[in-house]
Amino acid sequence: MWFFSDEHRMLQDTVRQFAADELSHCVQQLDEEEDFNEEAFRKLGPLGLLGITVSEADGGAGLGAVAATIAMEEMGAVDASTTLSYLAHAILCVNQIGVNGTPEQKEKYLPKLLTGEWIGGMGMSEPEAGSDALGMKTRAVLSGEEYVLNGTKMWITNGPVGDLFYCYAKTGEDRRAVSTFLIESEMPGFARGKKISKMGMRGSPTGELIFDNCRVPVANRVGTEGKSIGMMMRNLDLERITIAGISLGIARASIDASVQYAKDRKQFGKPIGAFQQIQERITEASAWYEACRCLTYTAAQMWDQGLMAGKDAAMMAAKAKLQSAQMATQVALDAIQIMGGYGYSREFPVERYMRDAKLMEIGAGTNEILRLIIARQMLGTVVDL
Amino acid sequence: MDFQETEIQTELRDLTRKFARKEILPLVEEDEHNEHFRPELIAKLGELGLTGIPVPEDFGGAGMGYQEYICAIEELAAVNTSYAISVAVTGLPQVILNLFGNAEQKAKYIPPLAAGQAIGAFALSEASSGSDAGSLRTVAKKEGNEYILNGTKLWITQGDTASTVMVMARTGGPGTKGVSAFIVEKGTPGFSCGKREKKMGCSISHTMELIFNNCRIPAANLVGNEGDGFKVAMTALDSGRITIAATALGVARGALESAVAHSREREQFGKPIGEFQGVSFLLADMAVQLDAARLLVNRAAWLKDNGLPHSKEAAMAKLFATDMAMKVTTDAVQVLGGSGYTKEFPVERYMREAKVLQIVEGTNQIQRVVIARSLTQKG
């Protein structure tokens, strides 16, 4: 993007190199085996990427949404699964501790999370509370110096491998009485449920978290009791901007693969790129990708410069995520189509791009929920009548 | 053309649906994972009379038409695309021989295929000859009473389990006029299977490379005359497109049924998600597209059954129905959200299966070529 700083461009090079060196060689195998590239993940620590948005005072890189989105796009173009796990760690867990944690919480947890010694995750969704996040049933009841948590979290990225989870639970009868707790995987009453087998993003472990009278010290509550919704929503906005970067990466890789193929593959005596049907798909894909790229990085830049307040930020983030996700899925589908039988085979990466892209329309707010957010901002209370 | 299904069609549908749900469904997820094809299921389908629906009773077929054939294929595909494709592909050599074969070829090869005792395959594509079928390089050289085949075929559905393979090879000069059609039996010296493709979906159905290395076959295995091969292949593809379109109807219907069920059961914000327009309108569009596709498919089958030209209409049905299936299955995953993305529900499989239908039997790009040509080259 034209407004990237020198620092942004250096970051872009660094992440691109990292992805080429550490992710590209085994991404296909890990997808087949549903296995996690833990080794590469931990190497993100020394590169300074695990605390990309955390202030330098707290040991982080002190960068913002633009930088995080760059990291997502560059890594996502090679290995969307590891990128998704990285996002769950850096944006959903580490960033939240950096923004909302107490000095003690930061001191206790950030060093381990920033070096890659610990893997982080976030717990919001539940079996009965997906799009309707505030319908969550996990409960935390204060008992002396501890909260006792009961409930089940679902679809948790890094659930099967994480050491610390930034989790939401209800602390009152009110639908909006949501509180936040830092849950260590070794705490009594915490258990990992089943690992979920998925269509795509198979190199990013997804699982359940189970709280069965899980005892959490009061010191591990983040923020005021019952007042977490604002923090939660604001992080969802940052998540949506940065995860759009993964969609951009998948789309870019799909376009690159189909362009290369359209030049190389000959049918009827000429490269298939000579046919207008193929040109149409490639040009539309590229134009849509550029449009989404402008939208996403503009949202990130506005976020970093503090130009968007509250619900405007939510709407802009939702627009960037909604368009980029739909674009990525369609562009990946078209890449398979351009490559025909080869595109459908697992010898080429585009079928994986498509399977990975589909999650972008579901995770971090389904397309439907993003439309609801945008509609509420545009139409006001009419939407909920 | 009647909008009311005949009793026979309805019976055929019910019979196939029951079989698919009882015999195929319980095995699908595990077999997909293990890439495990079961020829014994084709044999059982044969016992029910479902593997030779459109060929005459004289050769052990059911003597019915494509309007019946597509009912059975749709019902199989609503459970699993691989077996629908298997039946369709086993049908191809039967249909070809019935049209172009001589009396001996028909009597020898059709009955075992029609009975499901043998599996059939159709070998046209090669590594450098996909959409551009006329450029194929496999050669058949006549020597005395034999043809000697040399070359490699790619993307051949069930090439490993097929007993009877219809192979397109070059007997003359370059271009479409130099192509001939041959029957090659499994086990013929010089005929072997190469690598098996690892695919995004339809993994039960094996996709094979076939290698012909000085493979000698009797001259009697030439189907039609030398140089008829491209015509044979195109006729086969016209029929094959109708069956692939029917497969698309089945996959889409399976996905729509899952999405509708989920939208009734799943509650968010205190009510079933089907009560939100964002979801219910998706379902409405899916149903409209499915029915529109069904009408196109039925028309193509009706034209074929009545001996009328149907090349353009088969291409239209295939193009529209498979694009529809891609959209409907993708939207079904969306309606099921996180659940739809997991292997615990079938919709992600339907979505992976739908994609191949836009590629096989002529990519949808080639369907547009066929349709556009028929528009621009007339009058």
CSV table of N, CA and C in Angstrom, one decimal, chain A residues 218-319:
chain,number,residue,atom,x,y,z
A,218,VAL,N,-9.0,-14.4,41.8
A,218,VAL,CA,-9.6,-13.1,41.5
A,218,VAL,C,-8.6,-12.3,40.7
A,219,ALA,N,-7.3,-12.5,41.1
A,219,ALA,CA,-6.2,-11.7,40.4
A,219,ALA,C,-6.2,-12.0,38.9
A,220,ASN,N,-6.9,-13.0,38.4
A,220,ASN,CA,-6.9,-13.3,37.0
A,220,ASN,C,-8.1,-12.8,36.3
A,221,ARG,N,-8.9,-12.0,37.0
A,221,ARG,CA,-10.0,-11.4,36.3
A,221,ARG,C,-9.4,-10.1,35.6
A,222,VAL,N,-9.8,-9.9,34.3
A,222,VAL,CA,-9.3,-8.7,33.6
A,222,VAL,C,-10.5,-7.7,33.6
A,223,GLY,N,-10.2,-6.5,34.1
A,223,GLY,CA,-11.2,-5.4,34.1
A,223,GLY,C,-12.2,-5.6,35.2
A,224,THR,N,-13.2,-4.7,35.2
A,224,THR,CA,-14.2,-4.7,36.2
A,224,THR,C,-15.2,-5.9,36.0
A,225,GLU,N,-15.6,-6.4,37.1
A,225,GLU,CA,-16.6,-7.5,37.0
A,225,GLU,C,-17.8,-7.1,36.2
A,226,GLY,N,-18.3,-7.9,35.3
A,226,GLY,CA,-19.5,-7.7,34.5
A,226,GLY,C,-19.4,-6.6,33.5
A,227,LYS,N,-18.2,-6.1,33.2
A,227,LYS,CA,-18.1,-4.9,32.3
A,227,LYS,C,-17.2,-5.2,31.1
A,228,SER,N,-17.2,-6.4,30.6
A,228,SER,CA,-16.2,-6.8,29.6
A,228,SER,C,-16.7,-6.6,28.2
A,229,ILE,N,-18.0,-6.3,28.0
A,229,ILE,CA,-18.5,-6.3,26.6
A,229,ILE,C,-17.8,-5.3,25.7
A,230,GLY,N,-17.5,-4.1,26.3
A,230,GLY,CA,-16.8,-3.1,25.5
A,230,GLY,C,-15.4,-3.5,25.0
A,231,MET,N,-14.7,-4.2,25.9
A,231,MET,CA,-13.3,-4.7,25.6
A,231,MET,C,-13.4,-5.8,24.6
A,232,MET,N,-14.5,-6.6,24.7
A,232,MET,CA,-14.6,-7.8,23.9
A,232,MET,C,-14.9,-7.3,22.4
A,233,MET,N,-15.9,-6.3,22.3
A,233,MET,CA,-16.3,-5.8,21.0
A,233,MET,C,-15.1,-5.1,20.3
A,234,ARG,N,-14.4,-4.3,21.1
A,234,ARG,CA,-13.3,-3.6,20.5
A,234,ARG,C,-12.2,-4.6,19.9
A,235,ASN,N,-12.0,-5.7,20.6
A,235,ASN,CA,-11.1,-6.6,20.1
A,235,ASN,C,-11.6,-7.4,18.9
A,236,LEU,N,-12.9,-7.6,18.9
A,236,LEU,CA,-13.5,-8.2,17.7
A,236,LEU,C,-13.2,-7.3,16.5
A,237,ASP,N,-13.3,-6.0,16.7
A,237,ASP,CA,-13.1,-5.1,15.5
A,237,ASP,C,-11.6,-5.3,15.0
A,238,LEU,N,-10.7,-5.3,16.0
A,238,LEU,CA,-9.3,-5.5,15.6
A,238,LEU,C,-9.1,-6.8,14.9
A,239,GLU,N,-9.7,-7.8,15.5
A,239,GLU,CA,-9.6,-9.2,14.9
A,239,GLU,C,-10.1,-9.2,13.5
A,240,ARG,N,-11.2,-8.5,13.2
A,240,ARG,CA,-11.8,-8.5,11.9
A,240,ARG,C,-10.9,-7.8,10.9
A,241,ILE,N,-10.3,-6.7,11.3
A,241,ILE,CA,-9.4,-6.0,10.4
A,241,ILE,C,-8.2,-6.9,10.0
A,242,THR,N,-7.6,-7.5,11.1
A,242,THR,CA,-6.4,-8.2,10.8
A,242,THR,C,-6.7,-9.6,10.2
A,243,ILE,N,-7.8,-10.2,10.5
A,243,ILE,CA,-8.1,-11.5,9.8
A,243,ILE,C,-8.4,-11.3,8.4
A,244,ALA,N,-8.9,-10.1,8.0
A,244,ALA,CA,-9.1,-9.8,6.6
A,244,ALA,C,-7.7,-9.9,5.8
A,245,GLY,N,-6.6,-9.7,6.6
A,245,GLY,CA,-5.3,-9.9,6.0
A,245,GLY,C,-5.1,-11.3,5.5
A,246,ILE,N,-5.6,-12.3,6.3
A,246,ILE,CA,-5.5,-13.7,5.9
A,246,ILE,C,-6.2,-13.9,4.6
A,247,SER,N,-7.4,-13.4,4.5
A,247,SER,CA,-8.2,-13.5,3.2
A,247,SER,C,-7.4,-12.9,2.1
A,248,LEU,N,-6.7,-11.8,2.3
A,248,LEU,CA,-5.9,-11.1,1.3
A,248,LEU,C,-4.8,-12.1,0.8
A,249,GLY,N,-4.2,-12.7,1.8
A,249,GLY,CA,-3.0,-13.5,1.5
A,249,GLY,C,-3.5,-14.8,0.7
A,250,ILE,N,-4.6,-15.4,1.1
A,250,ILE,CA,-5.1,-16.6,0.4
A,250,ILE,C,-5.4,-16.2,-1.0
A,251,ALA,N,-6.1,-15.0,-1.2
A,251,ALA,CA,-6.5,-14.6,-2.5
A,251,ALA,C,-5.3,-14.3,-3.4
A,252,ARG,N,-4.3,-13.7,-2.8
A,252,ARG,CA,-3.1,-13.3,-3.6
A,252,ARG,C,-2.4,-14.6,-4.1
A,253,ALA,N,-2.3,-15.6,-3.2
A,253,ALA,CA,-1.7,-16.8,-3.6
A,253,ALA,C,-2.5,-17.5,-4.7
A,254,SER,N,-3.8,-17.5,-4.6
A,254,SER,CA,-4.7,-18.1,-5.6
A,254,SER,C,-4.5,-17.4,-6.9
A,255,ILE,N,-4.4,-16.1,-6.9
A,255,ILE,CA,-4.3,-15.4,-8.2
A,255,ILE,C,-2.9,-15.7,-8.8
A,256,ASP,N,-1.9,-15.7,-7.9
A,256,ASP,CA,-0.5,-15.9,-8.5
A,256,ASP,C,-0.5,-17.3,-9.1
A,257,ALA,N,-1.1,-18.3,-8.4
A,257,ALA,CA,-1.1,-19.7,-9.0
A,257,ALA,C,-1.8,-19.8,-10.3
A,258,SER,N,-3.0,-19.1,-10.4
A,258,SER,CA,-3.8,-19.2,-11.6
A,258,SER,C,-3.1,-18.4,-12.8
A,259,VAL,N,-2.5,-17.3,-12.5
A,259,VAL,CA,-1.8,-16.5,-13.5
A,259,VAL,C,-0.6,-17.4,-14.1
A,260,GLN,N,0.1,-18.0,-13.2
A,260,GLN,CA,1.2,-18.8,-13.7
A,260,GLN,C,0.7,-19.9,-14.6
A,261,TYR,N,-0.3,-20.6,-14.1
A,261,TYR,CA,-0.9,-21.7,-14.9
A,261,TYR,C,-1.4,-21.2,-16.2
A,262,ALA,N,-2.1,-20.1,-16.2
A,262,ALA,CA,-2.7,-19.6,-17.5
A,262,ALA,C,-1.6,-19.2,-18.5
A,263,LYS,N,-0.4,-18.9,-18.0
A,263,LYS,CA,0.7,-18.7,-18.9
A,263,LYS,C,1.3,-20.0,-19.4
A,264,ASP,N,1.4,-21.0,-18.6
A,264,ASP,CA,2.1,-22.3,-18.9
A,264,ASP,C,1.3,-23.3,-19.6
A,265,ARG,N,0.0,-23.4,-19.2
A,265,ARG,CA,-0.9,-24.4,-19.8
A,265,ARG,C,-1.3,-24.1,-21.2
A,266,LYS,N,-1.0,-25.0,-22.1
A,266,LYS,CA,-1.4,-24.9,-23.5
A,266,LYS,C,-2.6,-25.8,-23.8
A,267,GLN,N,-3.6,-25.3,-24.4
A,267,GLN,CA,-4.7,-26.1,-25.0
A,267,GLN,C,-5.1,-25.4,-26.3
A,268,PHE,N,-5.6,-26.2,-27.3
A,268,PHE,CA,-5.9,-25.6,-28.6
A,268,PHE,C,-4.8,-24.8,-29.2
A,269,GLY,N,-3.6,-25.2,-28.9
A,269,GLY,CA,-2.4,-24.6,-29.5
A,269,GLY,C,-1.9,-23.3,-28.9
A,270,LYS,N,-2.5,-22.9,-27.8
A,270,LYS,CA,-2.0,-21.6,-27.2
A,270,LYS,C,-2.2,-21.7,-25.7
A,271,PRO,N,-1.5,-20.8,-25.0
A,271,PRO,CA,-1.7,-20.7,-23.5
A,271,PRO,C,-3.1,-20.4,-23.2
A,272,ILE,N,-3.7,-21.0,-22.2
A,272,ILE,CA,-5.1,-20.8,-21.9
A,272,ILE,C,-5.4,-19.3,-21.5
A,273,GLY,N,-4.3,-18.6,-21.1
A,273,GLY,CA,-4.5,-17.2,-20.8
A,273,GLY,C,-4.8,-16.4,-22.0
A,274,ALA,N,-4.7,-17.0,-23.2
A,274,ALA,CA,-5.1,-16.3,-24.4
A,274,ALA,C,-6.6,-16.2,-24.6
A,275,PHE,N,-7.3,-17.1,-23.8
A,275,PHE,CA,-8.8,-17.1,-23.9
A,275,PHE,C,-9.4,-16.1,-23.0
A,276,GLN,N,-10.5,-15.4,-23.5
A,276,GLN,CA,-11.1,-14.3,-22.8
A,276,GLN,C,-11.8,-14.8,-21.5
A,277,GLN,N,-12.3,-16.0,-21.5
A,277,GLN,CA,-12.9,-16.6,-20.3
A,277,GLN,C,-11.9,-16.6,-19.1
A,278,ILE,N,-10.7,-17.0,-19.4
A,278,ILE,CA,-9.7,-17.1,-18.4
A,278,ILE,C,-9.3,-15.7,-18.0
A,279,GLN,N,-9.1,-14.8,-19.0
A,279,GLN,CA,-8.7,-13.4,-18.7
A,279,GLN,C,-9.7,-12.8,-17.8
A,280,GLU,N,-11.0,-13.0,-18.1
A,280,GLU,CA,-12.1,-12.4,-17.3
A,280,GLU,C,-11.9,-12.8,-15.8
A,281,ARG,N,-11.7,-14.1,-15.6
A,281,ARG,CA,-11.7,-14.5,-14.2
A,281,ARG,C,-10.4,-14.0,-13.5
A,282,ILE,N,-9.3,-13.9,-14.2
A,282,ILE,CA,-8.1,-13.5,-13.6
A,282,ILE,C,-8.2,-11.9,-13.3
A,283,THR,N,-8.7,-11.2,-14.3
A,283,THR,CA,-8.7,-9.7,-14.1
A,283,THR,C,-9.7,-9.3,-13.0
A,284,GLU,N,-10.9,-10.0,-13.0
A,284,GLU,CA,-11.9,-9.7,-12.0
A,284,GLU,C,-11.3,-10.0,-10.6
A,285,ALA,N,-10.7,-11.1,-10.5
A,285,ALA,CA,-10.1,-11.6,-9.2
A,285,ALA,C,-9.1,-10.5,-8.7
A,286,SER,N,-8.2,-10.1,-9.6
A,286,SER,CA,-7.2,-9.1,-9.3
A,286,SER,C,-7.8,-7.8,-8.8
A,287,ALA,N,-8.8,-7.3,-9.6
A,287,ALA,CA,-9.4,-6.1,-9.2
A,287,ALA,C,-10.1,-6.1,-7.9
A,288,TRP,N,-10.8,-7.2,-7.6
A,288,TRP,CA,-11.5,-7.4,-6.4
A,288,TRP,C,-10.5,-7.5,-5.2
A,289,TYR,N,-9.4,-8.2,-5.5
A,289,TYR,CA,-8.4,-8.3,-4.4
A,289,TYR,C,-7.9,-6.9,-4.1
A,290,GLU,N,-7.5,-6.1,-5.1
A,290,GLU,CA,-7.0,-4.8,-4.9
A,290,GLU,C,-8.0,-3.9,-4.1
A,291,ALA,N,-9.3,-4.0,-4.5
A,291,ALA,CA,-10.3,-3.2,-3.8
A,291,ALA,C,-10.4,-3.6,-2.3
A,292,CYS,N,-10.3,-4.9,-2.0
A,292,CYS,CA,-10.4,-5.4,-0.6
A,292,CYS,C,-9.1,-5.0,0.1
A,293,ARG,N,-8.0,-5.0,-0.6
A,293,ARG,CA,-6.7,-4.6,0.0
A,293,ARG,C,-6.8,-3.1,0.5
A,294,CYS,N,-7.3,-2.3,-0.4
A,294,CYS,CA,-7.5,-0.9,-0.1
A,294,CYS,C,-8.4,-0.7,1.1
A,295,LEU,N,-9.5,-1.4,1.1
A,295,LEU,CA,-10.5,-1.3,2.2
A,295,LEU,C,-9.9,-1.8,3.5
A,296,THR,N,-9.2,-2.9,3.5
A,296,THR,CA,-8.7,-3.5,4.7
A,296,THR,C,-7.6,-2.6,5.3
A,297,TYR,N,-6.6,-2.3,4.5
A,297,TYR,CA,-5.5,-1.5,5.0
A,297,TYR,C,-5.9,-0.1,5.4
A,298,THR,N,-6.9,0.5,4.7
A,298,THR,CA,-7.5,1.8,5.1
A,298,THR,C,-8.1,1.7,6.5
A,299,ALA,N,-8.9,0.6,6.7
A,299,ALA,CA,-9.5,0.4,8.0
A,299,ALA,C,-8.4,0.3,9.1
A,300,ALA,N,-7.3,-0.5,8.7
A,300,ALA,CA,-6.2,-0.7,9.7
A,300,ALA,C,-5.5,0.7,10.0
A,301,GLN,N,-5.3,1.5,9.0
A,301,GLN,CA,-4.6,2.7,9.1
A,301,GLN,C,-5.5,3.7,10.0
A,302,MET,N,-6.8,3.7,9.7
A,302,MET,CA,-7.7,4.6,10.5
A,302,MET,C,-7.7,4.1,11.9
A,303,TRP,N,-7.7,2.8,12.1
A,303,TRP,CA,-7.6,2.3,13.5
A,303,TRP,C,-6.4,2.8,14.2
A,304,ASP,N,-5.2,2.7,13.5
A,304,ASP,CA,-4.0,3.1,14.1
A,304,ASP,C,-3.9,4.6,14.4
A,305,GLN,N,-4.6,5.4,13.6
A,305,GLN,CA,-4.5,6.8,13.8
A,305,GLN,C,-5.7,7.3,14.6
A,306,GLY,N,-6.5,6.4,15.1
A,306,GLY,CA,-7.5,6.8,16.0
A,306,GLY,C,-8.6,7.6,15.3
A,307,LEU,N,-8.8,7.3,14.0
A,307,LEU,CA,-9.8,8.1,13.3
A,307,LEU,C,-11.2,7.5,13.3
A,308,MET,N,-11.3,6.3,13.9
A,308,MET,CA,-12.6,5.7,14.0
A,308,MET,C,-13.0,5.5,15.4
A,309,ALA,N,-14.2,6.0,15.8
A,309,ALA,CA,-14.7,5.8,17.1
A,309,ALA,C,-15.7,4.7,17.1
A,310,GLY,N,-15.8,4.0,18.2
A,310,GLY,CA,-16.8,3.0,18.5
A,310,GLY,C,-17.4,2.3,17.4
A,311,LYS,N,-18.7,2.6,17.1
A,311,LYS,CA,-19.4,1.9,16.1
A,311,LYS,C,-19.0,2.1,14.7
A,312,ASP,N,-18.4,3.2,14.4
A,312,ASP,CA,-17.8,3.4,13.1
A,312,ASP,C,-16.7,2.5,12.8
A,313,ALA,N,-15.9,2.3,13.8
A,313,ALA,CA,-14.8,1.3,13.7
A,313,ALA,C,-15.4,-0.1,13.5
A,314,ALA,N,-16.4,-0.4,14.2
A,314,ALA,CA,-17.0,-1.7,14.1
A,314,ALA,C,-17.5,-1.9,12.7
A,315,MET,N,-18.2,-0.9,12.1
A,315,MET,CA,-18.7,-1.0,10.8
A,315,MET,C,-17.6,-1.2,9.7
A,316,MET,N,-16.6,-0.4,9.9
A,316,MET,CA,-15.5,-0.4,8.9
A,316,MET,C,-14.8,-1.7,8.9
A,317,ALA,N,-14.6,-2.2,10.2
A,317,ALA,CA,-13.9,-3.5,10.3
A,317,ALA,C,-14.8,-4.6,9.7
A,318,ALA,N,-16.1,-4.5,9.9
A,318,ALA,CA,-17.0,-5.5,9.4
A,318,ALA,C,-17.0,-5.5,7.9
A,319,LYS,N,-17.0,-4.3,7.3
A,319,LYS,CA,-17.0,-4.2,5.8
A,319,LYS,C,-15.7,-4.8,5.3
